[in-house]
Amino acid sequence: MHLFKQLWLPFLILTVPAVIFSLFLPYFPVDETRYLSVAWEMRLHDSFIVPLQNALPYSHKPPLLFWLFNLNWLLFGVNESTLRFIPLLFSLLNVSLVFRIALLLWEDERIARHAAIILSSTLSYLLWSSFIMFDVVLTTWVLLALLGLISAARWHSIKWWLLVGFS
């Protein structure tokens, strides 16, 4: 609950435009449509381990986002509206991670909150948070690794190195 009290404003700044974009923006040709078609082919061919494009293995990107699309379709049915919430959830997680990292570095909740607000109110981040692309998901893993590195340097615990390795 304490984290939500600190981050309600950055979450609101990020969520409102992303939901509006999600409701009114079509999928952008080339990237978003390609990623959705790869996930759809995985579904059609029951290939839930290996992503497929034109019935051939698609090894250009890691499969996590494709798996999340298929999980979304499994839980909510095949529809357009819920897919854009996957990157939004990762974006919200990124804001939380930036808050935690800033708190570790400066040990000041005000500075950490400002860091989260700056990230969530940046125009490019607002746009990317609702696009079906790998960038926001990749940023999550980079921020998790950074959190692990900073924490490992501070507390010298193996669990933080495990977080770095997992990331």
Coordinates of C-alpha atoms in Angstrom, one line a residue:
M1 CA 0.0 0.0 0.0
H2 CA 2.9 2.3 0.8
L3 CA 4.2 2.0 -2.8
F4 CA 0.8 2.9 -4.2
K5 CA 0.7 6.0 -2.1
Q6 CA 4.0 7.1 -3.5
L7 CA 3.2 6.2 -7.1
W8 CA -0.5 7.0 -7.7
L9 CA 0.3 10.1 -9.7
P10 CA 2.9 8.6 -12.1
F11 CA 0.5 5.6 -12.6
L12 CA -2.3 7.9 -13.4
I13 CA -0.2 10.0 -15.7
L14 CA 0.8 6.9 -17.6
T15 CA -2.5 4.9 -17.5
V16 CA -5.0 7.5 -18.7
P17 CA -3.3 8.4 -22.1
A18 CA -2.4 4.7 -22.6
V19 CA -6.0 3.6 -22.2
I20 CA -7.2 6.4 -24.5
F21 CA -4.5 5.3 -27.1
S22 CA -5.6 1.7 -26.7
L23 CA -9.2 2.4 -27.4
F24 CA -8.7 4.6 -30.5
L25 CA -5.4 3.7 -32.2
P26 CA -5.3 0.9 -34.7
Y27 CA -2.3 -1.4 -34.8
F28 CA 0.6 0.1 -36.7
P29 CA 1.6 -1.7 -39.9
V30 CA 4.8 -3.7 -40.1
D31 CA 5.9 -4.0 -36.4
E32 CA 2.7 -4.4 -34.4
T33 CA 0.9 -6.4 -37.1
R34 CA 3.9 -8.7 -37.6
Y35 CA 4.2 -9.5 -33.9
L36 CA 0.5 -10.1 -33.7
S37 CA 0.6 -12.4 -36.7
V38 CA 3.5 -14.4 -35.2
A39 CA 1.5 -14.9 -32.0
W40 CA -1.6 -15.8 -34.0
E41 CA 0.4 -18.4 -36.1
M42 CA 1.6 -19.9 -32.8
R43 CA -2.0 -20.3 -31.8
L44 CA -3.1 -21.7 -35.1
H45 CA -0.4 -24.3 -35.3
D46 CA -0.4 -25.1 -31.6
S47 CA 3.2 -24.1 -31.4
F48 CA 3.4 -22.6 -28.0
I49 CA 7.2 -23.0 -27.6
V50 CA 8.5 -21.8 -31.0
P51 CA 7.1 -18.6 -32.5
L52 CA 6.2 -19.0 -36.2
Q53 CA 5.9 -16.7 -39.1
N54 CA 4.7 -18.1 -42.4
A55 CA 4.9 -21.6 -40.8
L56 CA 8.7 -21.1 -40.2
P57 CA 10.4 -20.6 -36.9
Y58 CA 10.6 -16.8 -36.1
S59 CA 13.8 -16.3 -34.2
H60 CA 14.2 -12.6 -34.6
K61 CA 12.6 -11.8 -31.2
P62 CA 12.4 -13.7 -27.9
P63 CA 9.1 -15.5 -27.4
L64 CA 7.9 -13.9 -24.1
L65 CA 5.7 -11.3 -25.6
F66 CA 4.1 -13.8 -28.0
W67 CA 3.4 -16.1 -25.1
L68 CA 1.8 -13.2 -23.3
F69 CA -0.4 -12.5 -26.3
N70 CA -1.6 -16.1 -26.4
L71 CA -2.2 -16.1 -22.6
N72 CA -4.3 -12.9 -23.1
W73 CA -6.3 -14.6 -25.8
L74 CA -6.7 -17.7 -23.6
L75 CA -8.0 -15.6 -20.6
F76 CA -10.0 -12.9 -22.4
G77 CA -10.8 -14.4 -25.8
V78 CA -9.5 -13.1 -29.1
N79 CA -10.0 -9.4 -29.2
E80 CA -8.1 -6.2 -29.9
S81 CA -8.7 -4.1 -26.9
T82 CA -6.9 -6.1 -24.2
L83 CA -3.7 -6.7 -26.0
R84 CA -2.4 -3.2 -25.6
F85 CA -2.7 -3.6 -21.8
I86 CA 0.3 -6.0 -21.8
P87 CA 2.8 -3.3 -22.5
L88 CA 1.0 -0.9 -20.2
L89 CA 1.4 -3.4 -17.3
F90 CA 5.1 -3.6 -18.0
S91 CA 5.3 0.2 -18.2
L92 CA 3.7 0.5 -14.8
L93 CA 6.2 -2.1 -13.5
N94 CA 9.0 0.1 -15.0
V95 CA 7.7 3.1 -13.1
S96 CA 7.8 1.1 -9.9
L97 CA 11.3 -0.1 -10.7
V98 CA 12.6 3.4 -11.4
F99 CA 11.1 4.5 -8.1
R100 CA 12.9 1.6 -6.2
I101 CA 16.2 2.3 -8.0
A102 CA 16.0 6.0 -7.3
L103 CA 15.2 5.2 -3.6
L104 CA 18.2 3.0 -3.4
L105 CA 20.5 5.5 -5.0
W106 CA 19.4 8.7 -3.2
E107 CA 17.5 7.3 -0.1
D108 CA 14.9 10.1 -0.5
E109 CA 11.3 9.2 -1.3
R110 CA 10.7 12.7 -2.8
I111 CA 13.5 12.2 -5.3
A112 CA 12.3 8.7 -6.1
R113 CA 8.8 9.9 -6.6
H114 CA 10.0 12.7 -8.9
A115 CA 12.0 10.2 -10.9
A116 CA 8.9 8.1 -11.4
I117 CA 6.8 11.1 -12.4
I118 CA 9.5 12.2 -14.9
L119 CA 9.5 8.8 -16.5
S120 CA 5.7 8.5 -16.6
S121 CA 5.2 12.0 -18.0
T122 CA 7.8 11.8 -20.8
L123 CA 5.9 11.9 -24.2
S124 CA 8.0 9.2 -25.8
Y125 CA 7.4 6.9 -22.9
L126 CA 3.7 7.6 -22.9
L127 CA 3.5 6.6 -26.5
W128 CA 5.7 3.5 -26.2
S129 CA 3.8 2.3 -23.2
S130 CA 0.8 1.5 -25.4
F131 CA 2.5 0.1 -28.4
I132 CA 2.8 -3.6 -28.9
M133 CA 6.6 -3.7 -29.2
F134 CA 9.4 -5.4 -27.3
D135 CA 11.0 -2.2 -26.0
V136 CA 9.0 -1.7 -22.8
V137 CA 9.3 -5.4 -21.9
L138 CA 13.1 -5.3 -22.5
T139 CA 13.3 -2.2 -20.3
T140 CA 11.7 -4.1 -17.5
W141 CA 14.4 -6.7 -17.6
V142 CA 17.1 -4.1 -17.8
L143 CA 15.7 -2.3 -14.8
L144 CA 15.4 -5.5 -12.8
A145 CA 19.1 -6.3 -13.6
L146 CA 20.0 -2.7 -12.5
L147 CA 18.0 -3.1 -9.3
G148 CA 19.8 -6.3 -8.7
L149 CA 23.3 -4.8 -9.3
I150 CA 22.7 -1.9 -7.0
S151 CA 21.2 -4.1 -4.3
A152 CA 24.1 -6.6 -4.6
A153 CA 26.7 -3.9 -4.3
R154 CA 24.9 -2.5 -1.2
W155 CA 23.9 -5.7 0.7
H156 CA 26.4 -8.3 -0.7
S157 CA 23.7 -11.0 -0.8
I158 CA 23.6 -13.8 -3.3
K159 CA 19.8 -13.3 -3.9
W160 CA 20.5 -10.0 -5.7
W161 CA 23.0 -11.7 -8.0
L162 CA 20.4 -14.3 -8.7
L163 CA 18.0 -11.5 -9.7
V164 CA 20.7 -10.1 -12.1
G165 CA 21.1 -13.6 -13.6
F166 CA 17.4 -14.1 -13.9
S167 CA 17.0 -10.8 -15.6

